[in-house]
Short mmCIF file of C-alpha atoms in Angstrom, two decimals:
data_model
loop_
_atom_site.label_atom_id
_atom_site.label_comp_id
_atom_site.label_asym_id
_atom_site.label_seq_id
_atom_site.Cartn_x
_atom_site.Cartn_y
_atom_site.Cartn_z
CA GLN D 29 126.14 163.99 76.98
CA VAL D 30 125.28 162.88 80.18
CA GLN D 31 121.95 161.00 81.10
CA LEU D 32 120.97 161.18 84.66
CA VAL D 33 117.96 158.87 86.05
CA GLU D 34 117.23 159.23 89.85
CA SER D 35 115.54 157.04 92.20
CA GLY D 36 114.73 156.60 95.90
CA GLY D 37 112.23 159.28 96.74
CA GLY D 38 108.91 158.45 98.61
CA LEU D 39 106.92 159.39 101.39
CA VAL D 40 108.44 159.13 105.03
CA GLN D 41 107.63 160.52 108.44
CA ALA D 42 109.40 163.39 110.02
CA GLY D 43 112.72 161.80 111.21
CA GLY D 44 112.92 159.04 109.04
CA SER D 45 115.47 158.32 106.52
CA LEU D 46 115.72 157.85 102.69
CA ARG D 47 118.42 157.11 100.10
CA LEU D 48 118.29 158.72 96.67
CA SER D 49 120.47 157.40 94.13
CA CYS D 50 121.38 158.77 90.64
CA ALA D 51 122.39 156.60 88.15
CA ALA D 52 124.52 158.21 85.23
CA SER D 53 125.67 157.42 81.77
CA GLY D 54 127.57 158.80 78.99
CA ARG D 55 130.32 160.78 79.66
CA THR D 56 133.26 159.20 81.91
CA PHE D 57 131.49 159.27 85.09
CA SER D 58 134.79 159.96 87.31
CA SER D 59 135.36 163.14 85.12
CA TYR D 60 132.89 165.43 86.63
CA ALA D 61 131.32 166.77 89.93
CA MET D 62 127.95 166.01 90.93
CA GLY D 63 125.10 167.77 92.66
CA TRP D 64 121.72 167.51 94.51
CA PHE D 65 119.23 170.22 94.09
CA ARG D 66 115.58 170.57 95.33
CA GLN D 67 112.61 172.53 94.36
CA ALA D 68 109.34 172.93 96.68
CA PRO D 69 106.22 173.91 95.23
CA GLY D 70 106.34 177.78 94.57
CA LYS D 71 109.94 178.26 95.44
CA GLU D 72 113.17 178.38 93.38
CA ARG D 73 115.50 175.29 92.70
CA GLU D 74 117.90 175.34 95.40
CA PHE D 75 121.31 173.74 96.05
CA VAL D 76 121.62 170.70 98.76
CA ALA D 77 125.06 169.14 98.30
CA ARG D 78 127.91 168.38 96.31
CA ILE D 79 130.61 166.23 95.44
CA ASN D 80 133.97 166.37 93.41
CA LYS D 81 134.97 163.90 90.81
CA SER D 82 136.84 161.89 92.94
CA GLY D 83 134.60 161.99 95.71
CA GLY D 84 136.93 163.48 98.05
CA VAL D 85 135.64 166.87 98.74
CA THR D 86 131.79 167.35 99.56
CA SER D 87 129.95 170.67 100.46
CA TYR D 88 126.50 171.03 101.93
CA THR D 89 123.51 173.81 102.35
CA HIS D 90 123.46 175.03 105.91
CA SER D 91 120.13 173.53 106.52
CA VAL D 92 121.07 169.85 105.72
CA LYS D 93 124.62 170.02 107.16
CA GLY D 94 124.70 166.86 110.02
CA ARG D 95 121.68 165.38 108.20
CA PHE D 96 122.26 164.58 104.45
CA THR D 97 125.34 162.67 103.38
CA ILE D 98 126.34 162.83 99.40
CA SER D 99 128.57 160.17 98.12
CA ARG D 100 129.33 158.47 95.02
CA ASP D 101 130.65 155.09 93.52
CA ASN D 102 132.49 155.81 90.52
CA PRO D 103 132.85 152.01 89.32
CA LYS D 104 128.77 151.98 89.63
CA ASN D 105 128.46 155.47 87.74
CA THR D 106 126.03 156.13 90.68
CA VAL D 107 125.86 159.23 93.20
CA TYR D 108 123.80 158.89 96.53
CA LEU D 109 122.26 161.25 98.91
CA GLN D 110 121.57 159.43 102.10
CA MET D 111 119.00 161.69 104.13
CA ASP D 112 118.57 161.30 107.80
CA SER D 113 116.47 162.85 110.28
CA LEU D 114 114.07 164.49 107.53
CA LYS D 115 111.82 167.14 108.30
CA PRO D 116 108.93 168.21 106.84
CA GLU D 117 110.51 171.48 105.38
CA ASP D 118 112.64 168.88 103.23
CA THR D 119 109.84 167.69 100.99
CA ALA D 120 110.53 168.61 97.39
CA VAL D 121 111.59 167.30 94.27
CA TYR D 122 115.22 166.24 94.54
CA TYR D 123 117.11 166.37 91.09
CA CYS D 124 120.75 165.34 90.68
CA ALA D 125 122.82 167.36 88.34
CA ALA D 126 126.21 166.97 86.55
CA ASP D 127 128.70 170.00 86.24
CA VAL D 128 131.11 168.45 83.56
CA GLY D 129 133.30 171.58 83.77
CA ASN D 130 133.93 170.97 87.36
CA ARG D 131 133.63 174.68 87.85
CA GLY D 132 130.46 175.43 89.82
CA GLN D 133 129.60 174.93 93.72
CA THR D 134 125.98 175.77 94.57
CA ASN D 135 124.45 177.94 91.41
CA PRO D 136 122.26 175.81 89.26
CA LEU D 137 123.25 177.23 86.16
CA ASP D 138 126.59 175.75 86.38
CA TYR D 139 125.37 172.42 86.02
CA ASP D 140 124.90 171.18 82.37
CA TYR D 141 122.84 167.81 82.75
CA TRP D 142 119.64 167.04 85.26
CA GLY D 143 117.75 164.14 86.00
CA GLN D 144 114.05 164.30 85.73
CA GLY D 145 113.74 164.47 89.85
CA THR D 146 112.23 162.14 92.19
CA GLN D 147 109.58 163.18 94.92
CA VAL D 148 110.31 163.45 98.94
CA THR D 149 107.38 163.96 100.99
CA VAL D 150 108.14 164.08 104.81
CA SER D 151 105.05 163.99 106.85
CA SER D 152 104.63 165.84 110.29
#
């Protein structure tokens, strides 16, 4: 079992920054990959970023490349999403997710555990 708790969401103006955190507990944090997803009203949940278990490999959806950075601190059992140059289209509920099988990439079905989500709202 893995428990995930996100924090750091909020309201920010376009061009601003936010850093999301996701604290994990349960299984050994350094044994599984982590991802960030988001879901806007009326839309499907979409992949944002992923980091492998050691933190050495990351991947991003095209729309956030160069603006968002995923990182992890394994001794602190925490994964982060630094979001810069935010745009109104980034507005969504953001979820962190754990891929304990280390098998997936962008498909939400490959992730086994999810946090409750944190709202990010970017005003124009």
